[in-house]
Amino acid sequence: GQLYGDVLYFATEARAGWTHSDPRPLYFWGYFVGLNGVWVLVPGLLLLDACHQLATAQRGHDRPRHKAH
């Protein structure tokens, strides 16, 4: 949900021609992109970690089990 909101936030601003953001480079790249980018980076990394853990768990579950005699 967080990533969806971020995409909408950036996409609507891009579609509007960046009219609601300050054109000064420090403000635009530091505040608008940098600080808001954290809200894309952190959920993205958590999503990748969750996918990795799920794939590892699934491989462990799918491994054939040997019967003990």
mmCIF file with all atom_site columns, N, CA and C in Angstrom:
data_model
loop_
_atom_site.group_PDB
_atom_site.id
_atom_site.type_symbol
_atom_site.label_atom_id
_atom_site.label_alt_id
_atom_site.label_comp_id
_atom_site.label_asym_id
_atom_site.label_entity_id
_atom_site.label_seq_id
_atom_site.pdbx_PDB_ins_code
_atom_site.Cartn_x
_atom_site.Cartn_y
_atom_site.Cartn_z
_atom_site.occupancy
_atom_site.B_iso_or_equiv
_atom_site.pdbx_formal_charge
_atom_site.auth_seq_id
_atom_site.auth_comp_id
_atom_site.auth_asym_id
_atom_site.auth_atom_id
_atom_site.pdbx_PDB_model_num
ATOM 1   N N  . GLY A 1 1  ? 0.806  -1.184  0.000   1.00 0.00 ? 1  GLY A N  1
ATOM 2   C CA . GLY A 1 1  ? 0.000  0.000   0.000   1.00 0.00 ? 1  GLY A CA 1
ATOM 3   C C  . GLY A 1 1  ? 0.861  1.263   0.000   1.00 0.00 ? 1  GLY A C  1
ATOM 4   N N  . GLN A 1 2  ? 1.947  1.221   0.767   1.00 0.00 ? 2  GLN A N  1
ATOM 5   C CA . GLN A 1 2  ? 2.831  2.384   0.839   1.00 0.00 ? 2  GLN A CA 1
ATOM 6   C C  . GLN A 1 2  ? 3.462  2.666   -0.526  1.00 0.00 ? 2  GLN A C  1
ATOM 7   N N  . LEU A 1 3  ? 3.910  1.632   -1.205  1.00 0.00 ? 3  LEU A N  1
ATOM 8   C CA . LEU A 1 3  ? 4.531  1.828   -2.517  1.00 0.00 ? 3  LEU A CA 1
ATOM 9   C C  . LEU A 1 3  ? 3.514  2.365   -3.528  1.00 0.00 ? 3  LEU A C  1
ATOM 10  N N  . TYR A 1 4  ? 2.301  1.882   -3.457  1.00 0.00 ? 4  TYR A N  1
ATOM 11  C CA . TYR A 1 4  ? 1.242  2.364   -4.349  1.00 0.00 ? 4  TYR A CA 1
ATOM 12  C C  . TYR A 1 4  ? 1.002  3.859   -4.133  1.00 0.00 ? 4  TYR A C  1
ATOM 13  N N  . GLY A 1 5  ? 0.915  4.269   -2.884  1.00 0.00 ? 5  GLY A N  1
ATOM 14  C CA . GLY A 1 5  ? 0.722  5.685   -2.578  1.00 0.00 ? 5  GLY A CA 1
ATOM 15  C C  . GLY A 1 5  ? 1.882  6.541   -3.058  1.00 0.00 ? 5  GLY A C  1
ATOM 16  N N  . ASP A 1 6  ? 3.096  6.021   -2.919  1.00 0.00 ? 6  ASP A N  1
ATOM 17  C CA . ASP A 1 6  ? 4.271  6.762   -3.376  1.00 0.00 ? 6  ASP A CA 1
ATOM 18  C C  . ASP A 1 6  ? 4.283  6.920   -4.888  1.00 0.00 ? 6  ASP A C  1
ATOM 19  N N  . VAL A 1 7  ? 3.931  5.857   -5.578  1.00 0.00 ? 7  VAL A N  1
ATOM 20  C CA . VAL A 1 7  ? 3.882  5.936   -7.044  1.00 0.00 ? 7  VAL A CA 1
ATOM 21  C C  . VAL A 1 7  ? 2.844  6.971   -7.467  1.00 0.00 ? 7  VAL A C  1
ATOM 22  N N  . LEU A 1 8  ? 1.699  6.957   -6.821  1.00 0.00 ? 8  LEU A N  1
ATOM 23  C CA . LEU A 1 8  ? 0.672  7.948   -7.149  1.00 0.00 ? 8  LEU A CA 1
ATOM 24  C C  . LEU A 1 8  ? 1.154  9.360   -6.835  1.00 0.00 ? 8  LEU A C  1
ATOM 25  N N  . TYR A 1 9  ? 1.840  9.527   -5.716  1.00 0.00 ? 9  TYR A N  1
ATOM 26  C CA . TYR A 1 9  ? 2.347  10.840  -5.308  1.00 0.00 ? 9  TYR A CA 1
ATOM 27  C C  . TYR A 1 9  ? 3.316  11.391  -6.341  1.00 0.00 ? 9  TYR A C  1
ATOM 28  N N  . PHE A 1 10 ? 4.297  10.580  -6.720  1.00 0.00 ? 10 PHE A N  1
ATOM 29  C CA . PHE A 1 10 ? 5.288  11.034  -7.692  1.00 0.00 ? 10 PHE A CA 1
ATOM 30  C C  . PHE A 1 10 ? 4.684  11.152  -9.097  1.00 0.00 ? 10 PHE A C  1
ATOM 31  N N  . ALA A 1 11 ? 3.837  10.219  -9.472  1.00 0.00 ? 11 ALA A N  1
ATOM 32  C CA . ALA A 1 11 ? 3.268  10.236  -10.822 1.00 0.00 ? 11 ALA A CA 1
ATOM 33  C C  . ALA A 1 11 ? 2.337  11.429  -11.032 1.00 0.00 ? 11 ALA A C  1
ATOM 34  N N  . THR A 1 12 ? 1.511  11.744  -10.039 1.00 0.00 ? 12 THR A N  1
ATOM 35  C CA . THR A 1 12 ? 0.611  12.887  -10.218 1.00 0.00 ? 12 THR A CA 1
ATOM 36  C C  . THR A 1 12 ? 1.387  14.193  -10.264 1.00 0.00 ? 12 THR A C  1
ATOM 37  N N  . GLU A 1 13 ? 2.467  14.275  -9.509  1.00 0.00 ? 13 GLU A N  1
ATOM 38  C CA . GLU A 1 13 ? 3.291  15.482  -9.553  1.00 0.00 ? 13 GLU A CA 1
ATOM 39  C C  . GLU A 1 13 ? 4.030  15.584  -10.890 1.00 0.00 ? 13 GLU A C  1
ATOM 40  N N  . ALA A 1 14 ? 4.516  14.473  -11.402 1.00 0.00 ? 14 ALA A N  1
ATOM 41  C CA . ALA A 1 14 ? 5.190  14.481  -12.707 1.00 0.00 ? 14 ALA A CA 1
ATOM 42  C C  . ALA A 1 14 ? 4.199  14.851  -13.807 1.00 0.00 ? 14 ALA A C  1
ATOM 43  N N  . ARG A 1 15 ? 2.999  14.305  -13.716 1.00 0.00 ? 15 ARG A N  1
ATOM 44  C CA . ARG A 1 15 ? 1.976  14.606  -14.732 1.00 0.00 ? 15 ARG A CA 1
ATOM 45  C C  . ARG A 1 15 ? 1.587  16.081  -14.705 1.00 0.00 ? 15 ARG A C  1
ATOM 46  N N  . ALA A 1 16 ? 1.626  16.692  -13.523 1.00 0.00 ? 16 ALA A N  1
ATOM 47  C CA . ALA A 1 16 ? 1.286  18.113  -13.393 1.00 0.00 ? 16 ALA A CA 1
ATOM 48  C C  . ALA A 1 16 ? 2.458  19.011  -13.798 1.00 0.00 ? 16 ALA A C  1
ATOM 49  N N  . GLY A 1 17 ? 3.567  18.395  -14.185 1.00 0.00 ? 17 GLY A N  1
ATOM 50  C CA . GLY A 1 17 ? 4.712  19.172  -14.618 1.00 0.00 ? 17 GLY A CA 1
ATOM 51  C C  . GLY A 1 17 ? 5.541  19.718  -13.476 1.00 0.00 ? 17 GLY A C  1
ATOM 52  N N  . TRP A 1 18 ? 5.511  19.057  -12.321 1.00 0.00 ? 18 TRP A N  1
ATOM 53  C CA . TRP A 1 18 ? 6.278  19.443  -11.141 1.00 0.00 ? 18 TRP A CA 1
ATOM 54  C C  . TRP A 1 18 ? 5.909  20.851  -10.676 1.00 0.00 ? 18 TRP A C  1
ATOM 55  N N  . THR A 1 19 ? 4.667  21.254  -10.881 1.00 0.00 ? 19 THR A N  1
ATOM 56  C CA . THR A 1 19 ? 4.228  22.605  -10.538 1.00 0.00 ? 19 THR A CA 1
ATOM 57  C C  . THR A 1 19 ? 4.094  22.823  -9.031  1.00 0.00 ? 19 THR A C  1
ATOM 58  N N  . HIS A 1 20 ? 3.912  21.778  -8.261  1.00 0.00 ? 20 HIS A N  1
ATOM 59  C CA . HIS A 1 20 ? 3.728  21.917  -6.818  1.00 0.00 ? 20 HIS A CA 1
ATOM 60  C C  . HIS A 1 20 ? 5.026  21.767  -6.037  1.00 0.00 ? 20 HIS A C  1
ATOM 61  N N  . SER A 1 21 ? 6.139  21.595  -6.733  1.00 0.00 ? 21 SER A N  1
ATOM 62  C CA . SER A 1 21 ? 7.418  21.454  -6.037  1.00 0.00 ? 21 SER A CA 1
ATOM 63  C C  . SER A 1 21 ? 8.290  22.666  -6.327  1.00 0.00 ? 21 SER A C  1
ATOM 64  N N  . ASP A 1 22 ? 9.131  22.992  -5.392  1.00 0.00 ? 22 ASP A N  1
ATOM 65  C CA . ASP A 1 22 ? 10.051 24.120  -5.516  1.00 0.00 ? 22 ASP A CA 1
ATOM 66  C C  . ASP A 1 22 ? 11.114 23.766  -6.554  1.00 0.00 ? 22 ASP A C  1
ATOM 67  N N  . PRO A 1 23 ? 11.347 24.616  -7.544  1.00 0.00 ? 23 PRO A N  1
ATOM 68  C CA . PRO A 1 23 ? 12.302 24.271  -8.606  1.00 0.00 ? 23 PRO A CA 1
ATOM 69  C C  . PRO A 1 23 ? 13.766 24.353  -8.192  1.00 0.00 ? 23 PRO A C  1
ATOM 70  N N  . ARG A 1 24 ? 14.071 24.894  -7.018  1.00 0.00 ? 24 ARG A N  1
ATOM 71  C CA . ARG A 1 24 ? 15.473 24.972  -6.599  1.00 0.00 ? 24 ARG A CA 1
ATOM 72  C C  . ARG A 1 24 ? 16.028 23.555  -6.436  1.00 0.00 ? 24 ARG A C  1
ATOM 73  N N  . PRO A 1 25 ? 17.236 23.305  -6.965  1.00 0.00 ? 25 PRO A N  1
ATOM 74  C CA . PRO A 1 25 ? 17.791 21.939  -6.954  1.00 0.00 ? 25 PRO A CA 1
ATOM 75  C C  . PRO A 1 25 ? 17.922 21.326  -5.561  1.00 0.00 ? 25 PRO A C  1
ATOM 76  N N  . LEU A 1 26 ? 18.367 22.105  -4.587  1.00 0.00 ? 26 LEU A N  1
ATOM 77  C CA . LEU A 1 26 ? 18.524 21.544  -3.247  1.00 0.00 ? 26 LEU A CA 1
ATOM 78  C C  . LEU A 1 26 ? 17.177 21.099  -2.676  1.00 0.00 ? 26 LEU A C  1
ATOM 79  N N  . TYR A 1 27 ? 16.163 21.900  -2.839  1.00 0.00 ? 27 TYR A N  1
ATOM 80  C CA . TYR A 1 27 ? 14.840 21.541  -2.333  1.00 0.00 ? 27 TYR A CA 1
ATOM 81  C C  . TYR A 1 27 ? 14.300 20.336  -3.099  1.00 0.00 ? 27 TYR A C  1
ATOM 82  N N  . PHE A 1 28 ? 14.370 20.419  -4.438  1.00 0.00 ? 28 PHE A N  1
ATOM 83  C CA . PHE A 1 28 ? 13.781 19.347  -5.249  1.00 0.00 ? 28 PHE A CA 1
ATOM 84  C C  . PHE A 1 28 ? 14.466 18.011  -4.983  1.00 0.00 ? 28 PHE A C  1
ATOM 85  N N  . TRP A 1 29 ? 15.796 17.947  -5.102  1.00 0.00 ? 29 TRP A N  1
ATOM 86  C CA . TRP A 1 29 ? 16.506 16.675  -4.949  1.00 0.00 ? 29 TRP A CA 1
ATOM 87  C C  . TRP A 1 29 ? 16.673 16.275  -3.491  1.00 0.00 ? 29 TRP A C  1
ATOM 88  N N  . GLY A 1 30 ? 16.880 17.237  -2.609  1.00 0.00 ? 30 GLY A N  1
ATOM 89  C CA . GLY A 1 30 ? 17.080 16.906  -1.205  1.00 0.00 ? 30 GLY A CA 1
ATOM 90  C C  . GLY A 1 30 ? 15.795 16.564  -0.485  1.00 0.00 ? 30 GLY A C  1
ATOM 91  N N  . TYR A 1 31 ? 14.804 17.408  -0.648  1.00 0.00 ? 31 TYR A N  1
ATOM 92  C CA . TYR A 1 31 ? 13.552 17.193  0.086   1.00 0.00 ? 31 TYR A CA 1
ATOM 93  C C  . TYR A 1 31 ? 12.573 16.323  -0.702  1.00 0.00 ? 31 TYR A C  1
ATOM 94  N N  . PHE A 1 32 ? 12.204 16.779  -1.880  1.00 0.00 ? 32 PHE A N  1
ATOM 95  C CA . PHE A 1 32 ? 11.150 16.100  -2.630  1.00 0.00 ? 32 PHE A CA 1
ATOM 96  C C  . PHE A 1 32 ? 11.553 14.677  -3.027  1.00 0.00 ? 32 PHE A C  1
ATOM 97  N N  . VAL A 1 33 ? 12.740 14.530  -3.601  1.00 0.00 ? 33 VAL A N  1
ATOM 98  C CA . VAL A 1 33 ? 13.164 13.205  -4.050  1.00 0.00 ? 33 VAL A CA 1
ATOM 99  C C  . VAL A 1 33 ? 13.839 12.429  -2.921  1.00 0.00 ? 33 VAL A C  1
ATOM 100 N N  . GLY A 1 34 ? 14.787 13.052  -2.222  1.00 0.00 ? 34 GLY A N  1
ATOM 101 C CA . GLY A 1 34 ? 15.551 12.347  -1.197  1.00 0.00 ? 34 GLY A CA 1
ATOM 102 C C  . GLY A 1 34 ? 14.728 11.872  -0.015  1.00 0.00 ? 34 GLY A C  1
ATOM 103 N N  . LEU A 1 35 ? 14.057 12.801  0.639   1.00 0.00 ? 35 LEU A N  1
ATOM 104 C CA . LEU A 1 35 ? 13.291 12.419  1.829   1.00 0.00 ? 35 LEU A CA 1
ATOM 105 C C  . LEU A 1 35 ? 12.056 11.589  1.489   1.00 0.00 ? 35 LEU A C  1
ATOM 106 N N  . ASN A 1 36 ? 11.417 11.894  0.393   1.00 0.00 ? 36 ASN A N  1
ATOM 107 C CA . ASN A 1 36 ? 10.272 11.078  -0.001  1.00 0.00 ? 36 ASN A CA 1
ATOM 108 C C  . ASN A 1 36 ? 10.714 9.738   -0.573  1.00 0.00 ? 36 ASN A C  1
ATOM 109 N N  . GLY A 1 37 ? 11.926 9.686   -1.100  1.00 0.00 ? 37 GLY A N  1
ATOM 110 C CA . GLY A 1 37 ? 12.445 8.428   -1.622  1.00 0.00 ? 37 GLY A CA 1
ATOM 111 C C  . GLY A 1 37 ? 12.638 7.375   -0.555  1.00 0.00 ? 37 GLY A C  1
ATOM 112 N N  . VAL A 1 38 ? 12.844 7.817   0.689   1.00 0.00 ? 38 VAL A N  1
ATOM 113 C CA . VAL A 1 38 ? 12.962 6.866   1.803   1.00 0.00 ? 38 VAL A CA 1
ATOM 114 C C  . VAL A 1 38 ? 11.700 6.022   1.902   1.00 0.00 ? 38 VAL A C  1
ATOM 115 N N  . TRP A 1 39 ? 10.556 6.641   1.605   1.00 0.00 ? 39 TRP A N  1
ATOM 116 C CA . TRP A 1 39 ? 9.273  5.934   1.686   1.00 0.00 ? 39 TRP A CA 1
ATOM 117 C C  . TRP A 1 39 ? 9.075  4.958   0.537   1.00 0.00 ? 39 TRP A C  1
ATOM 118 N N  . VAL A 1 40 ? 9.958  5.005   -0.450  1.00 0.00 ? 40 VAL A N  1
ATOM 119 C CA . VAL A 1 40 ? 9.960  4.013   -1.525  1.00 0.00 ? 40 VAL A CA 1
ATOM 120 C C  . VAL A 1 40 ? 11.027 2.960   -1.221  1.00 0.00 ? 40 VAL A C  1
ATOM 121 N N  . LEU A 1 41 ? 12.189 3.410   -0.762  1.00 0.00 ? 41 LEU A N  1
ATOM 122 C CA . LEU A 1 41 ? 13.318 2.518   -0.522  1.00 0.00 ? 41 LEU A CA 1
ATOM 123 C C  . LEU A 1 41 ? 13.039 1.512   0.600   1.00 0.00 ? 41 LEU A C  1
ATOM 124 N N  . VAL A 1 42 ? 12.590 1.969   1.749   1.00 0.00 ? 42 VAL A N  1
ATOM 125 C CA . VAL A 1 42 ? 12.392 1.077   2.899   1.00 0.00 ? 42 VAL A CA 1
ATOM 126 C C  . VAL A 1 42 ? 11.321 0.008   2.618   1.00 0.00 ? 42 VAL A C  1
ATOM 127 N N  . PRO A 1 43 ? 10.120 0.382   2.156   1.00 0.00 ? 43 PRO A N  1
ATOM 128 C CA . PRO A 1 43 ? 9.148  -0.685  1.854   1.00 0.00 ? 43 PRO A CA 1
ATOM 129 C C  . PRO A 1 43 ? 9.626  -1.607  0.731   1.00 0.00 ? 43 PRO A C  1
ATOM 130 N N  . GLY A 1 44 ? 10.363 -1.053  -0.233  1.00 0.00 ? 44 GLY A N  1
ATOM 131 C CA . GLY A 1 44 ? 10.897 -1.889  -1.314  1.00 0.00 ? 44 GLY A CA 1
ATOM 132 C C  . GLY A 1 44 ? 11.879 -2.921  -0.793  1.00 0.00 ? 44 GLY A C  1
ATOM 133 N N  . LEU A 1 45 ? 12.782 -2.497  0.103   1.00 0.00 ? 45 LEU A N  1
ATOM 134 C CA . LEU A 1 45 ? 13.740 -3.435  0.692   1.00 0.00 ? 45 LEU A CA 1
ATOM 135 C C  . LEU A 1 45 ? 13.034 -4.475  1.559   1.00 0.00 ? 45 LEU A C  1
ATOM 136 N N  . LEU A 1 46 ? 12.038 -4.054  2.301   1.00 0.00 ? 46 LEU A N  1
ATOM 137 C CA . LEU A 1 46 ? 11.284 -5.010  3.124   1.00 0.00 ? 46 LEU A CA 1
ATOM 138 C C  . LEU A 1 46 ? 10.531 -6.016  2.248   1.00 0.00 ? 46 LEU A C  1
ATOM 139 N N  . LEU A 1 47 ? 10.010 -5.558  1.133   1.00 0.00 ? 47 LEU A N  1
ATOM 140 C CA . LEU A 1 47 ? 9.311  -6.452  0.212   1.00 0.00 ? 47 LEU A CA 1
ATOM 141 C C  . LEU A 1 47 ? 10.275 -7.470  -0.392  1.00 0.00 ? 47 LEU A C  1
ATOM 142 N N  . LEU A 1 48 ? 11.468 -7.015  -0.791  1.00 0.00 ? 48 LEU A N  1
ATOM 143 C CA . LEU A 1 48 ? 12.470 -7.935  -1.327  1.00 0.00 ? 48 LEU A CA 1
ATOM 144 C C  . LEU A 1 48 ? 12.903 -8.961  -0.279  1.00 0.00 ? 48 LEU A C  1
ATOM 145 N N  . ASP A 1 49 ? 13.103 -8.515  0.953   1.00 0.00 ? 49 ASP A N  1
ATOM 146 C CA . ASP A 1 49 ? 13.490 -9.430  2.026   1.00 0.00 ? 49 ASP A CA 1
ATOM 147 C C  . ASP A 1 49 ? 12.398 -10.473 2.281   1.00 0.00 ? 49 ASP A C  1
ATOM 148 N N  . ALA A 1 50 ? 11.152 -10.028 2.287   1.00 0.00 ? 50 ALA A N  1
ATOM 149 C CA . ALA A 1 50 ? 10.037 -10.957 2.505   1.00 0.00 ? 50 ALA A CA 1
ATOM 150 C C  . ALA A 1 50 ? 9.959  -11.986 1.375   1.00 0.00 ? 50 ALA A C  1
ATOM 151 N N  . CYS A 1 51 ? 10.159 -11.547 0.136   1.00 0.00 ? 51 CYS A N  1
ATOM 152 C CA . CYS A 1 51 ? 10.135 -12.478 -1.002  1.00 0.00 ? 51 CYS A CA 1
ATOM 153 C C  . CYS A 1 51 ? 11.263 -13.492 -0.883  1.00 0.00 ? 51 CYS A C  1
ATOM 154 N N  . HIS A 1 52 ? 12.438 -13.036 -0.475  1.00 0.00 ? 52 HIS A N  1
ATOM 155 C CA . HIS A 1 52 ? 13.579 -13.942 -0.301  1.00 0.00 ? 52 HIS A CA 1
ATOM 156 C C  . HIS A 1 52 ? 13.283 -14.973 0.785   1.00 0.00 ? 52 HIS A C  1
ATOM 157 N N  . GLN A 1 53 ? 12.755 -14.540 1.900   1.00 0.00 ? 53 GLN A N  1
ATOM 158 C CA . GLN A 1 53 ? 12.450 -15.466 2.988   1.00 0.00 ? 53 GLN A CA 1
ATOM 159 C C  . GLN A 1 53 ? 11.350 -16.450 2.605   1.00 0.00 ? 53 GLN A C  1
ATOM 160 N N  . LEU A 1 54 ? 10.353 -15.984 1.874   1.00 0.00 ? 54 LEU A N  1
ATOM 161 C CA . LEU A 1 54 ? 9.289  -16.890 1.426   1.00 0.00 ? 54 LEU A CA 1
ATOM 162 C C  . LEU A 1 54 ? 9.829  -17.927 0.453   1.00 0.00 ? 54 LEU A C  1
ATOM 163 N N  . ALA A 1 55 ? 10.701 -17.503 -0.464  1.00 0.00 ? 55 ALA A N  1
ATOM 164 C CA . ALA A 1 55 ? 11.279 -18.444 -1.427  1.00 0.00 ? 55 ALA A CA 1
ATOM 165 C C  . ALA A 1 55 ? 12.149 -19.477 -0.711  1.00 0.00 ? 55 ALA A C  1
ATOM 166 N N  . THR A 1 56 ? 12.917 -19.043 0.281   1.00 0.00 ? 56 THR A N  1
ATOM 167 C CA . THR A 1 56 ? 13.753 -19.970 1.055   1.00 0.00 ? 56 THR A CA 1
ATOM 168 C C  . THR A 1 56 ? 12.883 -20.969 1.811   1.00 0.00 ? 56 THR A C  1
ATOM 169 N N  . ALA A 1 57 ? 11.837 -20.496 2.427   1.00 0.00 ? 57 ALA A N  1
ATOM 170 C CA . ALA A 1 57 ? 10.930 -21.382 3.166   1.00 0.00 ? 57 ALA A CA 1
ATOM 171 C C  . ALA A 1 57 ? 10.243 -22.364 2.225   1.00 0.00 ? 57 ALA A C  1
ATOM 172 N N  . GLN A 1 58 ? 9.851  -21.902 1.042   1.00 0.00 ? 58 GLN A N  1
ATOM 173 C CA . GLN A 1 58 ? 9.181  -22.781 0.087   1.00 0.00 ? 58 GLN A CA 1
ATOM 174 C C  . GLN A 1 58 ? 10.133 -23.861 -0.425  1.00 0.00 ? 58 GLN A C  1
ATOM 175 N N  . ARG A 1 59 ? 11.396 -23.484 -0.687  1.00 0.00 ? 59 ARG A N  1
ATOM 176 C CA . ARG A 1 59 ? 12.381 -24.494 -1.120  1.00 0.00 ? 59 ARG A CA 1
ATOM 177 C C  . ARG A 1 59 ? 12.578 -25.545 -0.036  1.00 0.00 ? 59 ARG A C  1
ATOM 178 N N  . GLY A 1 60 ? 12.641 -25.121 1.217   1.00 0.00 ? 60 GLY A N  1
ATOM 179 C CA . GLY A 1 60 ? 12.776 -26.073 2.319   1.00 0.00 ? 60 GLY A CA 1
ATOM 180 C C  . GLY A 1 60 ? 11.567 -26.984 2.442   1.00 0.00 ? 60 GLY A C  1
ATOM 181 N N  . HIS A 1 61 ? 10.401 -26.444 2.183   1.00 0.00 ? 61 HIS A N  1
ATOM 182 C CA . HIS A 1 61 ? 9.173  -27.236 2.260   1.00 0.00 ? 61 HIS A CA 1
ATOM 183 C C  . HIS A 1 61 ? 9.064  -28.211 1.091   1.00 0.00 ? 61 HIS A C  1
ATOM 184 N N  . ASP A 1 62 ? 9.532  -27.817 -0.079  1.00 0.00 ? 62 ASP A N  1
ATOM 185 C CA . ASP A 1 62 ? 9.421  -28.654 -1.271  1.00 0.00 ? 62 ASP A CA 1
ATOM 186 C C  . ASP A 1 62 ? 10.481 -29.734 -1.331  1.00 0.00 ? 62 ASP A C  1
ATOM 187 N N  . ARG A 1 63 ? 11.525 -29.631 -0.520  1.00 0.00 ? 63 ARG A N  1
ATOM 188 C CA . ARG A 1 63 ? 12.603 -30.632 -0.534  1.00 0.00 ? 63 ARG A CA 1
ATOM 189 C C  . ARG A 1 63 ? 12.036 -31.978 -0.144  1.00 0.00 ? 63 ARG A C  1
ATOM 190 N N  . PRO A 1 64 ? 12.364 -33.021 -0.923  1.00 0.00 ? 64 PRO A N  1
ATOM 191 C CA . PRO A 1 64 ? 11.818 -34.356 -0.573  1.00 0.00 ? 64 PRO A CA 1
ATOM 192 C C  . PRO A 1 64 ? 12.370 -34.817 0.766   1.00 0.00 ? 64 PRO A C  1
ATOM 193 N N  . ARG A 1 65 ? 11.511 -35.405 1.532   1.00 0.00 ? 65 ARG A N  1
ATOM 194 C CA . ARG A 1 65 ? 11.896 -35.908 2.856   1.00 0.00 ? 65 ARG A CA 1
ATOM 195 C C  . ARG A 1 65 ? 12.252 -37.398 2.732   1.00 0.00 ? 65 ARG A C  1
ATOM 196 N N  . HIS A 1 66 ? 13.296 -37.764 3.421   1.00 0.00 ? 66 HIS A N  1
ATOM 197 C CA . HIS A 1 66 ? 13.719 -39.186 3.437   1.00 0.00 ? 66 HIS A CA 1
ATOM 198 C C  . HIS A 1 66 ? 13.165 -39.830 4.691   1.00 0.00 ? 66 HIS A C  1
ATOM 199 N N  . LYS A 1 67 ? 12.654 -41.025 4.520   1.00 0.00 ? 67 LYS A N  1
ATOM 200 C CA . LYS A 1 67 ? 12.103 -41.744 5.665   1.00 0.00 ? 67 LYS A CA 1
ATOM 201 C C  . LYS A 1 67 ? 13.245 -42.361 6.465   1.00 0.00 ? 67 LYS A C  1
ATOM 202 N N  . ALA A 1 68 ? 13.161 -42.243 7.766   1.00 0.00 ? 68 ALA A N  1
ATOM 203 C CA . ALA A 1 68 ? 14.153 -42.867 8.642   1.00 0.00 ? 68 ALA A CA 1
ATOM 204 C C  . ALA A 1 68 ? 13.765 -44.324 8.840   1.00 0.00 ? 68 ALA A C  1
ATOM 205 N N  . HIS A 1 69 ? 14.735 -45.209 8.836   1.00 0.00 ? 69 HIS A N  1
ATOM 206 C CA . HIS A 1 69 ? 14.436 -46.635 9.005   1.00 0.00 ? 69 HIS A CA 1
ATOM 207 C C  . HIS A 1 69 ? 14.388 -47.006 10.432  1.00 0.00 ? 69 HIS A C  1
#
